Structure formats: structure tokens, C-alpha cells
Coordinates of C-alpha atoms in Angstrom, one line a residue:
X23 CA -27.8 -14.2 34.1
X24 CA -28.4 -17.6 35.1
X25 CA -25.8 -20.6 33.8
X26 CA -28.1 -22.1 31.5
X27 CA -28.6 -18.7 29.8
X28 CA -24.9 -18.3 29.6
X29 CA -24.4 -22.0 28.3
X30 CA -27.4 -21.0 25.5
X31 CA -25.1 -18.1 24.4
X32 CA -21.9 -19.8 24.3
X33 CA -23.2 -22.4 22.3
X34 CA -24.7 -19.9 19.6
X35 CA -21.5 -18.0 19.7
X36 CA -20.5 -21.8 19.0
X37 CA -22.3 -22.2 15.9
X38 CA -22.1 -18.6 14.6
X39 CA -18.6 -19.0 14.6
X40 CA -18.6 -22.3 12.4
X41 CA -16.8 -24.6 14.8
X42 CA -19.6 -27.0 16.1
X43 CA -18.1 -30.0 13.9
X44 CA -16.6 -33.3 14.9
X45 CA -13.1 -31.9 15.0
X46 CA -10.9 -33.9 16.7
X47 CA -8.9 -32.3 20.0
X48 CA -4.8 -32.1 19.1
X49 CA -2.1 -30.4 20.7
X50 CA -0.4 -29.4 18.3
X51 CA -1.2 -27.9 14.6
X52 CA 1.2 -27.7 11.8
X53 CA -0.2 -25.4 8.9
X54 CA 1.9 -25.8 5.6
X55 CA 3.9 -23.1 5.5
X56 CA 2.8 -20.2 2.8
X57 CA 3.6 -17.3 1.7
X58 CA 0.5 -16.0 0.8
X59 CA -1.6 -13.3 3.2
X60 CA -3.9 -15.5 5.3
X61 CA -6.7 -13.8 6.5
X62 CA -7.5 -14.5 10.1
X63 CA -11.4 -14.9 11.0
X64 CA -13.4 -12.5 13.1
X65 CA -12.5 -14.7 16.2
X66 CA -9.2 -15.3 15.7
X67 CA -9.2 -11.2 15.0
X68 CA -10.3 -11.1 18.5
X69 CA -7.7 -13.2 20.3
X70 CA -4.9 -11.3 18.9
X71 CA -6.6 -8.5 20.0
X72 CA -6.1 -9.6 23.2
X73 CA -2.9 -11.2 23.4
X74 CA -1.9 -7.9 22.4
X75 CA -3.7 -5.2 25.1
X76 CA -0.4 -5.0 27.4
X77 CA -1.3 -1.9 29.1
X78 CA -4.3 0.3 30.6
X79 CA -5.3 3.9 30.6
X80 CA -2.3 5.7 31.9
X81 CA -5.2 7.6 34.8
X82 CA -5.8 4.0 36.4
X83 CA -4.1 3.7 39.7
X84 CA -2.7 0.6 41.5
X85 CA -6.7 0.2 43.1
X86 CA -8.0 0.1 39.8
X87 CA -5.4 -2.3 38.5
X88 CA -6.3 -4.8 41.5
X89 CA -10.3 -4.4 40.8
X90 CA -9.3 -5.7 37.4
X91 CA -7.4 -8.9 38.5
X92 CA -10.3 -9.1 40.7
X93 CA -12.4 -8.8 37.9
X94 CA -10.0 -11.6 36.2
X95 CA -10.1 -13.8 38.6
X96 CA -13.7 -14.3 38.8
X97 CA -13.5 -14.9 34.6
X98 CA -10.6 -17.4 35.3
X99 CA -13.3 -19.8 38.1
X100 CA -15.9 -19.5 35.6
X101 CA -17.9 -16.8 37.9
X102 CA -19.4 -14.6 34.5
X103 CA -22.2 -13.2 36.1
X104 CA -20.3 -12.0 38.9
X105 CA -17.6 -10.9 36.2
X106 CA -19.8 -9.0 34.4
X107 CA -21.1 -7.0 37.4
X108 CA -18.2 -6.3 39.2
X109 CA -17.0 -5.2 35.6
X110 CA -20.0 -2.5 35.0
X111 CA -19.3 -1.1 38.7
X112 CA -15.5 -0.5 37.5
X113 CA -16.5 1.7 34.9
X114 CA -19.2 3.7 36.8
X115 CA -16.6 4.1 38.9
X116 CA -13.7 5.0 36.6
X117 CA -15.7 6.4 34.1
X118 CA -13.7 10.1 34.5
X119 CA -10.6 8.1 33.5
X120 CA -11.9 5.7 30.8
X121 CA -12.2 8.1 28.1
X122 CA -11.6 7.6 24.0
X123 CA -11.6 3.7 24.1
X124 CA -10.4 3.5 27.7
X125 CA -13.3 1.3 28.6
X126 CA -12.5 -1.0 25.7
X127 CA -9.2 -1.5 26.7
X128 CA -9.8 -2.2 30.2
X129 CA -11.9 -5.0 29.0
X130 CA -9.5 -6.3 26.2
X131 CA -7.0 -6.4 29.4
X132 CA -9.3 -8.4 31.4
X133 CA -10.4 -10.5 29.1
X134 CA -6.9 -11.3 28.5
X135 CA -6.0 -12.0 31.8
X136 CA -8.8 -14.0 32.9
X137 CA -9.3 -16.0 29.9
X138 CA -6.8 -16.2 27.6
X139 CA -3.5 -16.5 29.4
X140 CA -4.9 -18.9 31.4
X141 CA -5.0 -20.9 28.1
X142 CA -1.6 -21.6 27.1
X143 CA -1.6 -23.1 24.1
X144 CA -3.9 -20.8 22.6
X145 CA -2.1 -17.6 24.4
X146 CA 1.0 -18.7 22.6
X147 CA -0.1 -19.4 19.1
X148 CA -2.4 -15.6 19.4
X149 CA 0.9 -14.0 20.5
X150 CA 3.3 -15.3 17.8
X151 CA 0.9 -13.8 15.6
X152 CA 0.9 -10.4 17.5
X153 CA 4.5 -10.9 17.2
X154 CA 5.3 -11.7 13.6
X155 CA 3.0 -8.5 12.9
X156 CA 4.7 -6.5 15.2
X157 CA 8.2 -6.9 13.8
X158 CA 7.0 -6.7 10.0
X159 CA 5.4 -3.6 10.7
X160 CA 8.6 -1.9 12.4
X161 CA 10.7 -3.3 10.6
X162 CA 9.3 -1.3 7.9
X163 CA 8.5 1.9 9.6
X164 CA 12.4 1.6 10.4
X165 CA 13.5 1.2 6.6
X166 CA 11.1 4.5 5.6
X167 CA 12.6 6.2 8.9
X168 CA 16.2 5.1 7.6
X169 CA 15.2 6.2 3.6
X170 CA 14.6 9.7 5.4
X171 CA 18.0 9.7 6.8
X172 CA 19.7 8.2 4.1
X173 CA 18.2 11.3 1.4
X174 CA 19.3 13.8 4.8
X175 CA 22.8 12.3 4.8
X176 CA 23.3 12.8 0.9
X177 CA 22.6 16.6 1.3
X178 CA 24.0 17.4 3.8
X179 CA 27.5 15.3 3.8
X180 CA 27.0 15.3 7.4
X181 CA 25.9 11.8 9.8
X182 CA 22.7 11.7 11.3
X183 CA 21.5 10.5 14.7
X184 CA 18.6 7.8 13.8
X185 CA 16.8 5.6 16.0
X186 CA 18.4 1.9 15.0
X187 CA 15.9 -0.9 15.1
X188 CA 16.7 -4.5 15.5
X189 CA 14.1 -7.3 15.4
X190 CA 14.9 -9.7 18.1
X191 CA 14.2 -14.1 19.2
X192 CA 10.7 -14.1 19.4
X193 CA 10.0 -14.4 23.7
X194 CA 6.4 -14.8 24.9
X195 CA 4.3 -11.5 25.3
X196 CA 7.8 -9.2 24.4
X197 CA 8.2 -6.8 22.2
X198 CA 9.3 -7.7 18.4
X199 CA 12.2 -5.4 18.4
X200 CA 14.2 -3.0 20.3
X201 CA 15.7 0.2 19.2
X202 CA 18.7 2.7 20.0
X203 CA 19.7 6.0 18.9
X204 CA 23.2 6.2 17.4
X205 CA 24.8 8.5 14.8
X206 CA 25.4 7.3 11.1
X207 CA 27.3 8.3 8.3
X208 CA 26.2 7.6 4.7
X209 CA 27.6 4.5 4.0
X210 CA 26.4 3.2 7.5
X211 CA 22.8 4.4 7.0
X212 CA 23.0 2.6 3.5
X213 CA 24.6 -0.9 5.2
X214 CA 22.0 -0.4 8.4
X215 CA 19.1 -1.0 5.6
X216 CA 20.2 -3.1 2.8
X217 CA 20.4 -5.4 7.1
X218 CA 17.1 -4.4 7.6
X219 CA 15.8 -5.5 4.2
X220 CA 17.3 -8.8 4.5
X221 CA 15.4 -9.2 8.0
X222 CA 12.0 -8.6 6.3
X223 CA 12.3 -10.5 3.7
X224 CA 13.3 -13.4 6.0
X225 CA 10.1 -12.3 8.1
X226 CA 7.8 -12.6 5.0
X227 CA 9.5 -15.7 4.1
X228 CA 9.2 -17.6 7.6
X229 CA 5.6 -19.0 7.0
X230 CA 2.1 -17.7 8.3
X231 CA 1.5 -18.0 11.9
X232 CA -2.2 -17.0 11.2
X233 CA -3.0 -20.0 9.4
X234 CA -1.8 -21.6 12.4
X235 CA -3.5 -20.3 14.6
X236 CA -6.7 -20.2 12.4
X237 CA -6.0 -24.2 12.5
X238 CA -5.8 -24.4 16.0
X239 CA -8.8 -22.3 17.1
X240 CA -10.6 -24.8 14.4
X241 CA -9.0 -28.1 15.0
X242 CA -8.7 -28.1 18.5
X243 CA -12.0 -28.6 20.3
X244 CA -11.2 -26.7 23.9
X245 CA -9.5 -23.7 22.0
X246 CA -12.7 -23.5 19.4
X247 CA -15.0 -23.7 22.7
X248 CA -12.6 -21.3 24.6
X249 CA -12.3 -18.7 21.5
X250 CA -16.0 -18.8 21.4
X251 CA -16.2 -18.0 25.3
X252 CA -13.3 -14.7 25.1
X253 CA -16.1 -13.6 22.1
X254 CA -18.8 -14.1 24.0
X255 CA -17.5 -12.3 26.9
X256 CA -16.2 -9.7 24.7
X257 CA -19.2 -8.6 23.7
X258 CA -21.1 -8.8 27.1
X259 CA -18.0 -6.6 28.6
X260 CA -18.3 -4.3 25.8
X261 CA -22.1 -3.7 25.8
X262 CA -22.2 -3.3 29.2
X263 CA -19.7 -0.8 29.4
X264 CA -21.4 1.0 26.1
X265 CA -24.5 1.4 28.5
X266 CA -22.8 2.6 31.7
X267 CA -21.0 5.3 29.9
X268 CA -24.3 6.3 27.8
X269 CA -26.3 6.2 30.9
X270 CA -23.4 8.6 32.5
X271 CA -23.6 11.4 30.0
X272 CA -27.4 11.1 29.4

């Protein structure tokens, strides 16, 4: 595909997305902090998406790893074509291992390493996102988990090994929370999540990092351009995959 053809796209992917406007570039947004559920658009989506696709099908072995940086690399200098190609031969040639949405992942990986970690700013506002999602949702599948053990404890008289989960400092690209198995009595189980109750309502209190976000992919001319770009090659990643696979089994 020839640059002009690839500018052509990423200026439709532009205006499909609704950010050709005369926003003005910043830094840094500040969205008003609220309470309220903030949905993210289809782009912004995408980006967590990505942030979020830490790991590969468990078949791919140190070779295929390195075809993928390859792979990244040529995103990262702007080389699409060449991307794209090198990206369709991967998955003829891993095809055995890229099974359920192996492929997909593989391409959420290397999308995320080629182009958009390499954007810092917009890596960091996609993962606090991923983050704040991450420990609201654990958080909560550790209060049902310690409801369970509570009702256990109660009829049996007896403590109860649980898995305790602790949300911890939001770090860049790590896990929300961590988790240890330990042996509780009643009254501990009962303490353990009236603690754990108090942590999500602080989480659900703290503010929306989606709106964030949502105002930095559309306030900040390079992240609108680059958000458009990680859609763009998104798609072209996935479609080409979609047809090396169908073309396999046919």
C-alpha cells in the first residue's frame, strides 16, 4: 500500500472518529471529577484494549516473540506496509498456535508495543483506566468470594482459608491488586470486608479516568491523530489475519 493510500485512510479514520476540529494541542487534561459512569468511545475502547494485552498465546516461543518486536519495530519507524506484511507471514506461520482469538491478541500486543507505548502520555492515561477497572472489578469479585466464606464460617464455626485481596498504588502497566491465601475466622472474614468495602467505595468515589482520557484523545491533537492511527492499524492487522486463517482452513 503506497503512503498516500495509507495517509487517505488515516485521515478518514480521522473524520469517522470526530476529531478533525481545531482543537488545540495540551499536555495535560483535567476532566472535572464525576461520579457518574462515563462511557468511553469506540476509540478510546480500543486503546484500553491495548494498554491492557500483557501477554501472548502461551504456544508462542522466544522466536515468535522476537518476530513480534520485529513486527513492532517497523510500526514504531512508521514502516506500515512492511508491518502489515511481515504481520500476515507470522500468522501463516503460527497459525497451529493462534487458535480462539490467538491471532487477535498477537495483534493487540503489537499494536501495543509498536504504537502505543511509544506514546507516553497517551499509554499512561489508557492504563490508569485499565487500572481503575481492574481494581473495581476484583475488588468486588473479592467481597462475593469473601460473602462465600463469611456464610461458610457461620456454619461451620470453623476458619476458612480464603484468598485475601488488597488493591495496591497505582504503578504503570502493574496489576491493580495482589492477593494471598491466609486462614480466617468469623470475625476476621467479617473485618477483611467491611476493609474491602471501604476501598471500593473510595475507588468509585476517586473520579473518572475515562473522561480523562476521552478528553485527551479529543483535546490533544497528536493523541487524536495517534488514536486514529492504533484504529486504523487495528483493523488492517485484524483483517489480514481474518483472511490468512480463512484461507488456511479453506
Amino acid at each position: 500500500m503506497t503512503r498516500s493510500k495509507w495517509v487517505g485512510l488515516l485521515v478518514l479514520a480521522l473524520a469517522t472518529s470526530g476529531f478533525v476540529h481545531a482543537a488545540r494541542a495540551q499536555t495535560t487534561v483535567k476532566a472535572p471529577v464525576s461520579k457518574a459512569p462515563v462511557k468511553l468511545s469506540a476509540d478510546g475502547e480500543l486503546v484500553v484494549r491495548i494498554v491492557s494485552a500483557r501477554t501472548l498465546p502461551s504456544g508462542l516461543g522466544p522466536k515468535a516473540v522476537a518476530e513480534l518486536k520485529s513486527i513492532a519495530a517497523k510500526l514504531e519507524s512508521g514502516d506500515r506496509d512492511g508491518a502489515l506484511a511481515a504481520f500476515r507471514g507470522f500468522v501463516k506461520t503460527n497459525a497451529k498456535l493462534l487458535t480462539g482469538d490467538g491471532a487477535s491478541r498477537a495483534a493487540l500486543w503489537t499494536i501495543r508495543v509498536g504504537l502505543l507505548e511509544p506514546d507516553v502520555a497517551l499509554a499512561a492515561a489508557a492504563d490508569k483506566v485499565r487500572y481503575a477497572r481492574e481494581a473495581e472489578e476484583q475488588t468486588k469479585a473479592a467481597i462475593a468470594a469473601l460473602d462465600a466464606a463469611t456464610q461458610k464460617a457461620e456454619g461451620s464455626g470453623t476458619a476458612v482459608t480464603v484468598s485475601v485481596v488488597s488493591v495496591v498504588p497505582y504503578a504503570k502497566f502493574q496489576p491493580a491488586t495482589k492477593a494471598t491465601t491466609s486462614s480466617m475466622t468469623l470475625s476476621e472474614l467479617k473485618a477483611r470486608n467491611a476493609r474491602l468495602r471501604a476501598a471500593l467505595k473510595e475507588l468509585q468515589d476517586a473520579g473518572a479516568p475515562e473522561e480523562e482520557l476521552q478528553l485527551f484523545i479529543k483535546q490533544t491533537v497528536h493523541a487524536g491523530e495517534q488514536v486514529a492511527l492504533i484504529t486504523l492499524m487495528s483493523k488492517a492487522f485484524h483483517d489480514a489475519a481474518k483472511s490468512v486463517l480463512a484461507n488456511i482452513k479453506a
